[in-house]
């Protein structure tokens, strides 16, 4: 029998350290959960939700799965969204992808991966929908970065189209859905500028986010098929739109 003794010891040390720094920390945390944010992110171990935005546990409600996919038949994800929106009354839902996502990369590989291919099929559909757009980058890592971004935008729309979010908006609830992508190499979040706060804004925000993606493609084509870093390309796009 193997036990995770080392981790259990680390847990005790961590709890002691927190108690010394703030004796009321756990007592306060245990009394209530009132986060304003629901984070839907990738399971990737390098993307720790509350650390990235420098928040404490209790400030962020979190759902993670492979490649931050939101499907309308996924009872797990839908239950999290329902609890967050209807009970916790979060004000923001952010879909947070990340560059270099292994799940997104696997979705467009030819080789079979078994069961997970059923899940990754949702991203492959995003790839097929935007295949013209993505063709500029061939099969480079730049193309993967763009697909990671497109996946965030499409999954953000999926969040907006859940009956839960639609109903919340019909009831006048203050709720905005955001599309973000995180850079593993620099620790920075890139706001993909999809920010929908009502039914009427979904299509408008989608078109706005896509027009920025198209500008990015234009700049990439004008340079050398996107050899620049995504960050520098995005900085240019944002300076054009702002
Ligand atoms: Zn990932």
Coordinates of C-alpha atoms in Angstrom, one line a residue, residues 29-194:
X29 CA -13.2 31.0 4.3
X30 CA -15.4 28.2 5.9
X31 CA -18.2 30.6 6.7
X32 CA -19.1 31.7 3.3
X33 CA -18.5 31.3 -0.4
X34 CA -19.4 34.4 -2.4
X35 CA -17.2 34.5 -5.5
X36 CA -18.1 37.0 -8.2
X37 CA -16.3 34.9 -10.9
X38 CA -16.7 31.6 -12.6
X39 CA -13.5 30.4 -14.3
X40 CA -13.9 27.8 -17.0
X41 CA -10.3 26.7 -17.9
X42 CA -8.1 23.9 -19.1
X43 CA -7.1 21.0 -16.8
X44 CA -3.5 21.7 -17.7
X45 CA -1.4 21.7 -14.5
X46 CA 0.4 24.9 -15.5
X47 CA -2.7 27.0 -15.5
X48 CA -3.7 27.5 -11.8
X49 CA -6.9 29.6 -11.9
X50 CA -6.8 31.8 -8.7
X51 CA -3.0 32.2 -8.8
X52 CA -3.0 33.7 -12.3
X53 CA -5.3 36.5 -11.2
X54 CA -3.8 36.8 -7.8
X55 CA -6.9 35.8 -5.9
X56 CA -7.5 33.9 -2.8
X57 CA -9.5 30.6 -2.6
X58 CA -13.1 31.6 -2.2
X59 CA -12.9 34.4 -4.7
X60 CA -13.1 32.3 -7.8
X61 CA -15.5 29.4 -8.6
X62 CA -13.6 27.0 -11.0
X63 CA -14.5 24.4 -13.6
X64 CA -11.7 22.8 -15.6
X65 CA -11.6 20.2 -18.3
X66 CA -9.3 19.2 -21.2
X67 CA -9.0 22.3 -23.5
X68 CA -11.8 24.3 -21.7
X69 CA -14.6 23.0 -23.8
X70 CA -18.3 23.9 -23.1
X71 CA -20.8 21.4 -24.6
X72 CA -24.5 21.6 -24.0
X73 CA -24.8 18.0 -23.1
X74 CA -22.0 18.0 -20.5
X75 CA -24.0 17.8 -17.2
X76 CA -20.9 18.4 -15.2
X77 CA -20.1 21.7 -16.8
X78 CA -23.7 22.8 -17.0
X79 CA -24.3 22.0 -13.3
X80 CA -21.3 24.2 -12.4
X81 CA -22.6 27.0 -14.6
X82 CA -26.1 26.6 -13.1
X83 CA -24.8 26.7 -9.5
X84 CA -22.5 29.6 -10.2
X85 CA -25.2 31.7 -11.9
X86 CA -28.3 30.8 -10.0
X87 CA -27.0 30.2 -6.5
X88 CA -23.7 32.1 -6.2
X89 CA -24.9 34.8 -8.6
X90 CA -21.5 35.3 -10.1
X91 CA -21.2 38.5 -12.2
X92 CA -18.6 37.2 -14.6
X93 CA -17.8 33.9 -16.4
X94 CA -14.5 33.7 -18.1
X95 CA -13.5 31.0 -20.5
X96 CA -9.8 30.8 -20.2
X97 CA -7.7 28.9 -22.7
X98 CA -4.0 28.9 -23.0
X99 CA -1.4 28.9 -25.7
X100 CA 0.3 25.6 -26.5
X101 CA -2.7 23.6 -25.3
X102 CA -2.0 19.9 -25.7
X103 CA -5.8 19.1 -26.0
X104 CA -6.2 21.6 -28.8
X105 CA -3.1 20.3 -30.5
X106 CA -4.3 16.7 -30.2
X107 CA -7.7 17.6 -31.7
X108 CA -6.1 18.3 -35.1
X109 CA -3.6 15.4 -35.2
X110 CA -4.2 12.5 -37.6
X111 CA -3.4 9.8 -35.1
X112 CA -6.0 8.3 -32.8
X113 CA -5.9 8.9 -29.0
X114 CA -8.8 6.7 -28.0
X115 CA -11.8 7.9 -25.9
X116 CA -10.6 11.5 -25.7
X117 CA -11.0 11.9 -29.4
X118 CA -14.8 12.1 -28.8
X119 CA -14.2 15.1 -26.5
X120 CA -11.6 16.7 -28.8
X121 CA -14.1 16.4 -31.7
X122 CA -15.6 19.6 -30.3
X123 CA -12.4 21.5 -31.0
X124 CA -11.9 19.8 -34.4
X125 CA -15.2 21.3 -35.4
X126 CA -13.8 24.7 -34.5
X127 CA -10.8 24.0 -36.7
X128 CA -13.1 22.9 -39.6
X129 CA -15.3 25.9 -39.2
X130 CA -12.3 28.3 -39.4
X131 CA -10.2 26.2 -41.7
X132 CA -9.9 29.0 -44.3
X133 CA -8.8 31.5 -41.7
X134 CA -6.3 29.0 -40.2
X135 CA -4.8 28.0 -43.6
X136 CA -2.5 31.0 -43.6
X137 CA -0.4 29.5 -40.9
X138 CA 0.0 25.9 -42.3
X139 CA 0.7 23.5 -39.5
X140 CA 3.0 25.8 -37.5
X141 CA 2.7 26.5 -33.7
X142 CA 1.2 29.9 -34.8
X143 CA -1.7 28.0 -36.3
X144 CA -2.1 26.2 -33.0
X145 CA -2.1 29.5 -31.1
X146 CA -4.8 30.8 -33.4
X147 CA -6.9 27.7 -32.9
X148 CA -6.5 28.0 -29.1
X149 CA -7.8 31.6 -29.4
X150 CA -10.7 30.6 -31.7
X151 CA -11.6 27.7 -29.3
X152 CA -11.9 30.3 -26.5
X153 CA -14.2 32.5 -28.6
X154 CA -16.4 29.6 -29.7
X155 CA -16.6 28.1 -26.2
X156 CA -17.5 31.6 -24.8
X157 CA -20.4 31.7 -27.3
X158 CA -21.4 28.2 -26.1
X159 CA -21.6 29.5 -22.5
X160 CA -23.8 32.4 -23.7
X161 CA -26.1 29.9 -25.5
X162 CA -26.7 27.8 -22.4
X163 CA -30.3 28.0 -21.2
X164 CA -28.9 29.0 -17.8
X165 CA -27.1 32.2 -19.1
X166 CA -29.9 33.0 -21.5
X167 CA -32.5 32.8 -18.6
X168 CA -30.3 34.9 -16.3
X169 CA -30.1 37.6 -19.0
X170 CA -33.9 37.4 -19.6
X171 CA -34.3 38.0 -15.8
X172 CA -32.1 41.0 -16.0
X173 CA -29.2 39.4 -14.0
X174 CA -25.9 41.2 -14.1
X175 CA -23.7 38.7 -15.9
X176 CA -20.9 39.0 -18.4
X177 CA -19.2 36.2 -20.4
X178 CA -15.5 36.9 -21.2
X179 CA -13.0 35.1 -23.5
X180 CA -9.4 35.1 -22.3
X181 CA -6.2 33.2 -23.2
X182 CA -3.2 32.7 -20.9
X183 CA 0.4 32.6 -22.0
X184 CA 2.4 29.8 -20.3
X185 CA 5.7 31.5 -21.4
X186 CA 5.0 34.9 -19.9
X187 CA 2.2 34.4 -17.4
X188 CA 0.1 37.1 -19.0
X189 CA -3.6 36.8 -19.9
X190 CA -4.6 38.1 -23.3
X191 CA -8.1 39.5 -23.4
X192 CA -9.7 38.2 -26.7
X193 CA -12.2 41.0 -26.2
X194 CA -15.3 38.9 -26.3

